[in-house]
Coordinates of C-alpha atoms in Angstrom, one line a residue:
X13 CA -1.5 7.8 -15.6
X14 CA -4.2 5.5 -17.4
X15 CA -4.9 2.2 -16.0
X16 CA -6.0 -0.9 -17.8
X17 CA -7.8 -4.3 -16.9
X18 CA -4.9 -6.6 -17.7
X19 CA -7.7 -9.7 -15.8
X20 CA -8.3 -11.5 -19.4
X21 CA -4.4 -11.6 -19.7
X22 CA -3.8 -12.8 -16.9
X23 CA -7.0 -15.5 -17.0
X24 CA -5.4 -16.7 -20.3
X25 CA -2.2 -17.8 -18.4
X26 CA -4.1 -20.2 -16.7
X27 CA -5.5 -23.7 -18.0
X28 CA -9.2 -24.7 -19.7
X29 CA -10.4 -25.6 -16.2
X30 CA -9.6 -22.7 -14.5
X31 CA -11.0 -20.4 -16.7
X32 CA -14.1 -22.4 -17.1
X33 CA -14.2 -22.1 -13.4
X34 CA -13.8 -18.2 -13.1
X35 CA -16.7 -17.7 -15.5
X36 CA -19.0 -20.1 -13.4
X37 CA -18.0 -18.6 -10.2
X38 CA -18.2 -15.1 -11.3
X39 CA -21.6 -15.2 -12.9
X40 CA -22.3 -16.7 -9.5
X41 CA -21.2 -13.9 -7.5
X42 CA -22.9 -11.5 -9.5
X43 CA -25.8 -12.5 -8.7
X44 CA -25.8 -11.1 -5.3
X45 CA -26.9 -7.9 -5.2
X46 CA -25.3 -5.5 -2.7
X47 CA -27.4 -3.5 -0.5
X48 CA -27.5 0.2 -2.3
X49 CA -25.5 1.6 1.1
X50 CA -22.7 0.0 -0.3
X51 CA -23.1 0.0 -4.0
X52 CA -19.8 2.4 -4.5
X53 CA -17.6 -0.7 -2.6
X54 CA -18.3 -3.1 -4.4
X55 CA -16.3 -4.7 -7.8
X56 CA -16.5 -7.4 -9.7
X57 CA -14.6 -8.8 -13.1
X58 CA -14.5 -7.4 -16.2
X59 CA -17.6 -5.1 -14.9
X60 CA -18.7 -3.1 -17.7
X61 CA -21.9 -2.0 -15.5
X62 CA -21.5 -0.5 -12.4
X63 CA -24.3 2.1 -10.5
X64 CA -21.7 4.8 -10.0
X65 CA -18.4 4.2 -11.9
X66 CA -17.5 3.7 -15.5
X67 CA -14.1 2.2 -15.3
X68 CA -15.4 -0.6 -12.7
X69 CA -13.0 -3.1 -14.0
X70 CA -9.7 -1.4 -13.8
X71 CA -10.5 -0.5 -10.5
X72 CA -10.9 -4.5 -10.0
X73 CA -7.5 -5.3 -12.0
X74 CA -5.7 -2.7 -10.2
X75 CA -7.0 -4.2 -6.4
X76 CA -5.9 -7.5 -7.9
X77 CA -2.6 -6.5 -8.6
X78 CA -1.8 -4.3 -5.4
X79 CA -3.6 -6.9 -3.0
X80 CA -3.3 -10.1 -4.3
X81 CA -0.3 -10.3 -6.9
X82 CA 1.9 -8.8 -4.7
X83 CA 1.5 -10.6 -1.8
X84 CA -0.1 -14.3 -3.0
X85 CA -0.7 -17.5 -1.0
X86 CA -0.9 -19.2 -4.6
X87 CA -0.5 -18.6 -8.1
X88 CA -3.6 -18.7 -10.1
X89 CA -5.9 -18.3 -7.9
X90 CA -9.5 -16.8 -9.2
X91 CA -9.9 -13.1 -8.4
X92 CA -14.0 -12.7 -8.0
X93 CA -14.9 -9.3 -5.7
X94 CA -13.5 -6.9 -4.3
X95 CA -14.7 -4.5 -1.6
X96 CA -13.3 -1.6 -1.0
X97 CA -12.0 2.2 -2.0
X98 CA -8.8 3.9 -2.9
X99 CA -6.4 6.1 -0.7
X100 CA -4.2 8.8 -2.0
X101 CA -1.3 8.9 -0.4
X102 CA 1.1 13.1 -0.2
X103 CA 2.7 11.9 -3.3
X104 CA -0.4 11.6 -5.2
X105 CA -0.1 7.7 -5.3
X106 CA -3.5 5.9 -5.9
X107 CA -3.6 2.7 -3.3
X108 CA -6.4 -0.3 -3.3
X109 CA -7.5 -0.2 0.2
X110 CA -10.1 -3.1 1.2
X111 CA -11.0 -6.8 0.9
X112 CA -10.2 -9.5 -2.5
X113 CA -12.0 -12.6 -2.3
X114 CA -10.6 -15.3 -4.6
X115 CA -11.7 -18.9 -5.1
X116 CA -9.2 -19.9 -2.2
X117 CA -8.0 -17.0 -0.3
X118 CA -9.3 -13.8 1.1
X119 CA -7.0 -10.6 1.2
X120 CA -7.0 -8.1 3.4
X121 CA -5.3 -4.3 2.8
X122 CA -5.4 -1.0 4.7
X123 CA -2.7 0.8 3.5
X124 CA -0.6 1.8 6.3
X125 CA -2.4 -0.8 9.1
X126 CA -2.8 -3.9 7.9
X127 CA -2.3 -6.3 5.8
X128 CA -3.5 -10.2 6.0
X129 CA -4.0 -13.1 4.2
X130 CA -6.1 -16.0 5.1
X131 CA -7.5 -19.1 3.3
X132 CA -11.2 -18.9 2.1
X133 CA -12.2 -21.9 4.0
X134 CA -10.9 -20.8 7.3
X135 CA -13.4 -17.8 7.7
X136 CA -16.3 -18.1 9.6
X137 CA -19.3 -16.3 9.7
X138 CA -18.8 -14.7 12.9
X139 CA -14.9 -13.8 11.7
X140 CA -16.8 -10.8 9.7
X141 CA -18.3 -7.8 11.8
X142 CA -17.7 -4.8 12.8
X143 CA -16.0 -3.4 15.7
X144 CA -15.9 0.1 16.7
X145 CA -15.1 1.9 13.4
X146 CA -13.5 -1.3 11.7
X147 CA -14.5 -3.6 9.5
X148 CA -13.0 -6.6 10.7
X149 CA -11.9 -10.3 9.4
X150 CA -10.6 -12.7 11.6
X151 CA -7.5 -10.9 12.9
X152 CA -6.9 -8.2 10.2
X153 CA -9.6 -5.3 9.8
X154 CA -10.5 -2.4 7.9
X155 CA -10.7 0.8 9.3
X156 CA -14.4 2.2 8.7
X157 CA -13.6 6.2 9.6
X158 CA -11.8 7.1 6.3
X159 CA -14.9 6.3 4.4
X160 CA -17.9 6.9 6.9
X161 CA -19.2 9.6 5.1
X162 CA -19.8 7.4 2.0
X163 CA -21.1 4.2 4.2
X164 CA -23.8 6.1 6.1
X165 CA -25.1 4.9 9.5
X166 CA -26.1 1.2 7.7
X167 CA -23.0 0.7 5.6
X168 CA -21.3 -1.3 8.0
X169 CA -23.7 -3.6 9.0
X170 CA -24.3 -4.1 4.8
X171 CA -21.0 -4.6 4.2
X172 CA -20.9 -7.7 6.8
X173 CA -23.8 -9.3 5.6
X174 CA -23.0 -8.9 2.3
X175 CA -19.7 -10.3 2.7
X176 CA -20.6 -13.4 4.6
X177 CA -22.7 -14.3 2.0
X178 CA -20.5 -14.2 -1.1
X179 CA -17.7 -15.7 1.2
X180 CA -20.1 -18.6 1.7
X181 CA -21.8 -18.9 -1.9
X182 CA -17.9 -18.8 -3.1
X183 CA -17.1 -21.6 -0.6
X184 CA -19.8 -23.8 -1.4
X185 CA -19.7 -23.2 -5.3
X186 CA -15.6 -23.4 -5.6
X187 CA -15.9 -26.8 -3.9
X188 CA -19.0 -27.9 -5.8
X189 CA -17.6 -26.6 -8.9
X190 CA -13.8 -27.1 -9.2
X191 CA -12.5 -30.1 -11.6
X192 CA -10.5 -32.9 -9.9
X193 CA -7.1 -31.7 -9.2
X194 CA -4.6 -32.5 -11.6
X195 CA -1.1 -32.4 -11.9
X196 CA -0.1 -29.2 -13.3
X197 CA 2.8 -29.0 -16.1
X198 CA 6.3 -27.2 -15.6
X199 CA 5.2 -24.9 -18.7
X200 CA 1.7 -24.0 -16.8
X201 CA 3.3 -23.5 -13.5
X202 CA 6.0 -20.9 -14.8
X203 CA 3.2 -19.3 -16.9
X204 CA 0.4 -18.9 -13.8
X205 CA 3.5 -17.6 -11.4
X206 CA 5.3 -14.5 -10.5
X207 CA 8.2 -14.8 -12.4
X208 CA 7.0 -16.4 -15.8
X209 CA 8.6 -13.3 -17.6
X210 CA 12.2 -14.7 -16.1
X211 CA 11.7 -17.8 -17.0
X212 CA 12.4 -19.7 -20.3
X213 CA 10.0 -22.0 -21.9
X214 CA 10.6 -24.6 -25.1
X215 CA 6.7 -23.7 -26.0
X216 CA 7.7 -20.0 -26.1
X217 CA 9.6 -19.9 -30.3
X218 CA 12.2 -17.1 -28.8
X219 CA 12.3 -19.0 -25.7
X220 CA 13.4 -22.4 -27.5
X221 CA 16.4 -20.7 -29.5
X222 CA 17.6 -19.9 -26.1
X223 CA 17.3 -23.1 -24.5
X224 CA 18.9 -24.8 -27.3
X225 CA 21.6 -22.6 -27.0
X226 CA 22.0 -23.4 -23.5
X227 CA 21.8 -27.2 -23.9
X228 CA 24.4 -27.2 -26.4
X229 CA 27.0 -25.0 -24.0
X230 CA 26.0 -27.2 -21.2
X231 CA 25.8 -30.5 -23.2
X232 CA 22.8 -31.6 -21.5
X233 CA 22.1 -35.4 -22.6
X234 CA 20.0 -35.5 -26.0
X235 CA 17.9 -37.8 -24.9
X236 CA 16.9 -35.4 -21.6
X237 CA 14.3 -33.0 -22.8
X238 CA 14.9 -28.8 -21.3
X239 CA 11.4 -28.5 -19.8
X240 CA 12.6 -24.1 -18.1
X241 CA 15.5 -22.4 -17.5
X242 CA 16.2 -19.4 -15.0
X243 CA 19.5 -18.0 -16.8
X244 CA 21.6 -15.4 -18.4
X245 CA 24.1 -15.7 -21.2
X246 CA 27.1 -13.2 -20.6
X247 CA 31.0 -12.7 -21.8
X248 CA 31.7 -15.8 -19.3
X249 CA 29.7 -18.1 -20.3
X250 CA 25.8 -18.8 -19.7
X251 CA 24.9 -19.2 -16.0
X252 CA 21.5 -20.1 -13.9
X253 CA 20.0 -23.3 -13.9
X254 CA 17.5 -25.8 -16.4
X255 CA 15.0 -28.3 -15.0
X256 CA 14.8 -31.2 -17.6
X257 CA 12.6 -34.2 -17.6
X258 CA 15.4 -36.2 -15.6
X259 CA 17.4 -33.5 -13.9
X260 CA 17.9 -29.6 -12.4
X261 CA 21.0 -28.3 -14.0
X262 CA 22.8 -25.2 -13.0
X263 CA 26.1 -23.2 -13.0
X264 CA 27.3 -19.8 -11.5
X265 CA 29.7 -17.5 -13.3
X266 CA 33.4 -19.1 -13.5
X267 CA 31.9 -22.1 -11.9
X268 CA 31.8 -25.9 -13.5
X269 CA 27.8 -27.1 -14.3
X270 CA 25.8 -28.9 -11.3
X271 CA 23.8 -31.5 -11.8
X272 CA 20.8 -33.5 -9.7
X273 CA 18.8 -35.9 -10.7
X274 CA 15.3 -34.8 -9.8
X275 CA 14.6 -38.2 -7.6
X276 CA 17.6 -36.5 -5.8
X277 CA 16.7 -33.9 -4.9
X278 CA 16.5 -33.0 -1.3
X279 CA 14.4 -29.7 0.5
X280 CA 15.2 -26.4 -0.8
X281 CA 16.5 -24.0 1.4
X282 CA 18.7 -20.7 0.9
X283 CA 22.3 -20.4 2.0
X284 CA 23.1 -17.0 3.1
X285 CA 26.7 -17.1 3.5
X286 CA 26.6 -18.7 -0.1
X287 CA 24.1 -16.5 -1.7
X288 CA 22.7 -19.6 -3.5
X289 CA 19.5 -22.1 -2.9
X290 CA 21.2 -25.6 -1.9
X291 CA 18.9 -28.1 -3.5
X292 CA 21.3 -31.4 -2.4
X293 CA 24.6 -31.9 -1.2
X294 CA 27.1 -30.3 -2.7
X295 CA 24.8 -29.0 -5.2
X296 CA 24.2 -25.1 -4.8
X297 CA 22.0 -22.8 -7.5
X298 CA 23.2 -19.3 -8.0
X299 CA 20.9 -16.3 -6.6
X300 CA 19.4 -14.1 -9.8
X301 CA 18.2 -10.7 -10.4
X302 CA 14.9 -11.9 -10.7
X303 CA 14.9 -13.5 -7.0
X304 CA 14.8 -11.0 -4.4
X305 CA 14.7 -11.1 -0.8
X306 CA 10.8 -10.3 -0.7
X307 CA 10.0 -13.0 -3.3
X308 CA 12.9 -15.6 -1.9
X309 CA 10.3 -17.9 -0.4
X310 CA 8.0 -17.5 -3.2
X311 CA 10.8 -18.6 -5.2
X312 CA 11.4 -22.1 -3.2
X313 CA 8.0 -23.0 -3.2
X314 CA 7.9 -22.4 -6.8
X315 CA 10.7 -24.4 -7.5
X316 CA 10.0 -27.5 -5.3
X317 CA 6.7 -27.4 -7.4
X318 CA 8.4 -27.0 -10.9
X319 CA 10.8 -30.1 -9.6
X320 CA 8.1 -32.3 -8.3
X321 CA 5.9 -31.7 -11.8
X322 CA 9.0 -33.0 -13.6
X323 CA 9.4 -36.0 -12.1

């Protein structure tokens, strides 16, 4: 199966600022030069040179999306290295095995052993060394055997040093760099997350039919303005829920609309027994499709965000 570098997609989600930022940072991390012991390990964005591979940046797109999309700290975070190699697995299954440094966040994967996240500003130097035959960061690690024959008897000891020093160049150029944080939009919230293709946004033309459509079944106040929905129209009715710029809205099958102010609302949290996320008394939203039980926290945090930018 071919693979593609889906990065400027994904990069074009995100605002001005953070793009502007990715370039900077990645032209900065460019510039250092790995040691030629480890020259087959390392990746970097949109690589159209690399000393040994010609398809350098869907080997980078397809790390991002096995070790950081699936399991994120944050959405829209700056992919800039990765380090690394792939596993095959009996089934013939291609797996990103090593280490993705964003601009806040560094990820760690061995298929099979571990699996870590920590935040970029919480590694210290002496987090990164080897031990034995493993790489190691912090508490997560790397195991070095699988590959040895590729890293030689200096590999390891390149790897470390090399990794320290982008981790700190990246940490010292991200804070140097990064624009005054701002408060991000509902519409570029949905659009850097997980679950933007669930979601329906007013800026997107199909999108707006939609929530028109919903607004009118739900008779949502004209003067209240539909800023996403998470919903489904079906033979009873259209159910899910609709932040506006005053309210969250929602309303399971059979079931009469709820509504919230957003000032109102209280913390998220999931109701088992209910199968629903209660957001105040008395007031639960429905479970979806899209909202699963390994993306259910994802989901809150996204929420209490989308609700807090449209207040």
């Amino acid at each position: 199966m071919s693979r593609t570098n889906d990065l400027p997609d994904y990069l074009a989600t995100l605002s001005d600022e953070r793009r502007a930022l990715h370039a900077r940072l990645s032209a900065t991390v460019g510039e250092v030069k790995p040691p030629e012991s480890i020259e087959a390990f390392v990746f970097l964005p949109n690589q159209a040179q690399h000393p040994q591979f010609d398809d350098a940046d869907t080997v980078f797109w397809a790390a991002v999306e096995q070790i950081y999309l699936e399991n994120a700290a944050t959405d829209g975070e700056l992919p800039l290295l990765y380090w690394g190699f792939h596993s095959i697995d009996i089934l013939t299954r291609r797996s990103s095995n090593g280490i993705l440094i964003t601009d806040r966040s560094v990820y760690v994967e061995d298929v099979g052993r571990t699996s870590a996240r920590m935040p970029l500003a919480a590694i210290a130097p002496d987090a990164i060394r080897v031990v034995a035959d493993t790489l190691v960061l912090g508490e997560a690690g790397i195991g070095l055997a699988q590959v040895s024959r590729l890293l030689g008897e200096s590999g390891g000891a390149d790897s470390v040093a090399f990794l320290r020093r982008v981790i700190d160049i990246v940490r010292g150029s991200a804070a140097a760099s990064a624009p005054q944080p701002t408060s991000e939009t509902v519409d570029e919230l949905v659009r850097a997350g997980r679950l933007s293709a669930d979601f329906l946004l007013p800026s997107r033309p199909k999108d707006a039919k939609r929530i028109a459509k919903l607004s009118a079944k739900w008779r949502i106040p004209a003067d209240e303005t539909v800023l996403a929905s998470l919903s489904s129209a079906t033979f009873a009715g259209i159910y899910g829920l609709a932040i506006t710029d005053r309210a969250i809205y929602s309303r399971d099958l059979m079931e009469p609309l709820d509504r919230t102010a957003l000032g109102d609302v209280e913390q998220i949290e999931w109701i088992a027994e209910s199968s629903a996320f209660r957001v105040a008394d008395g007031h639960l939203v429905p479970a979806f499709p899209a909202v699963t039980d390994d993306n259910r926290q994802y989901f809150i945090g996204l929420l209490t965000a989308l609700i807090a930018s449209g207040r």
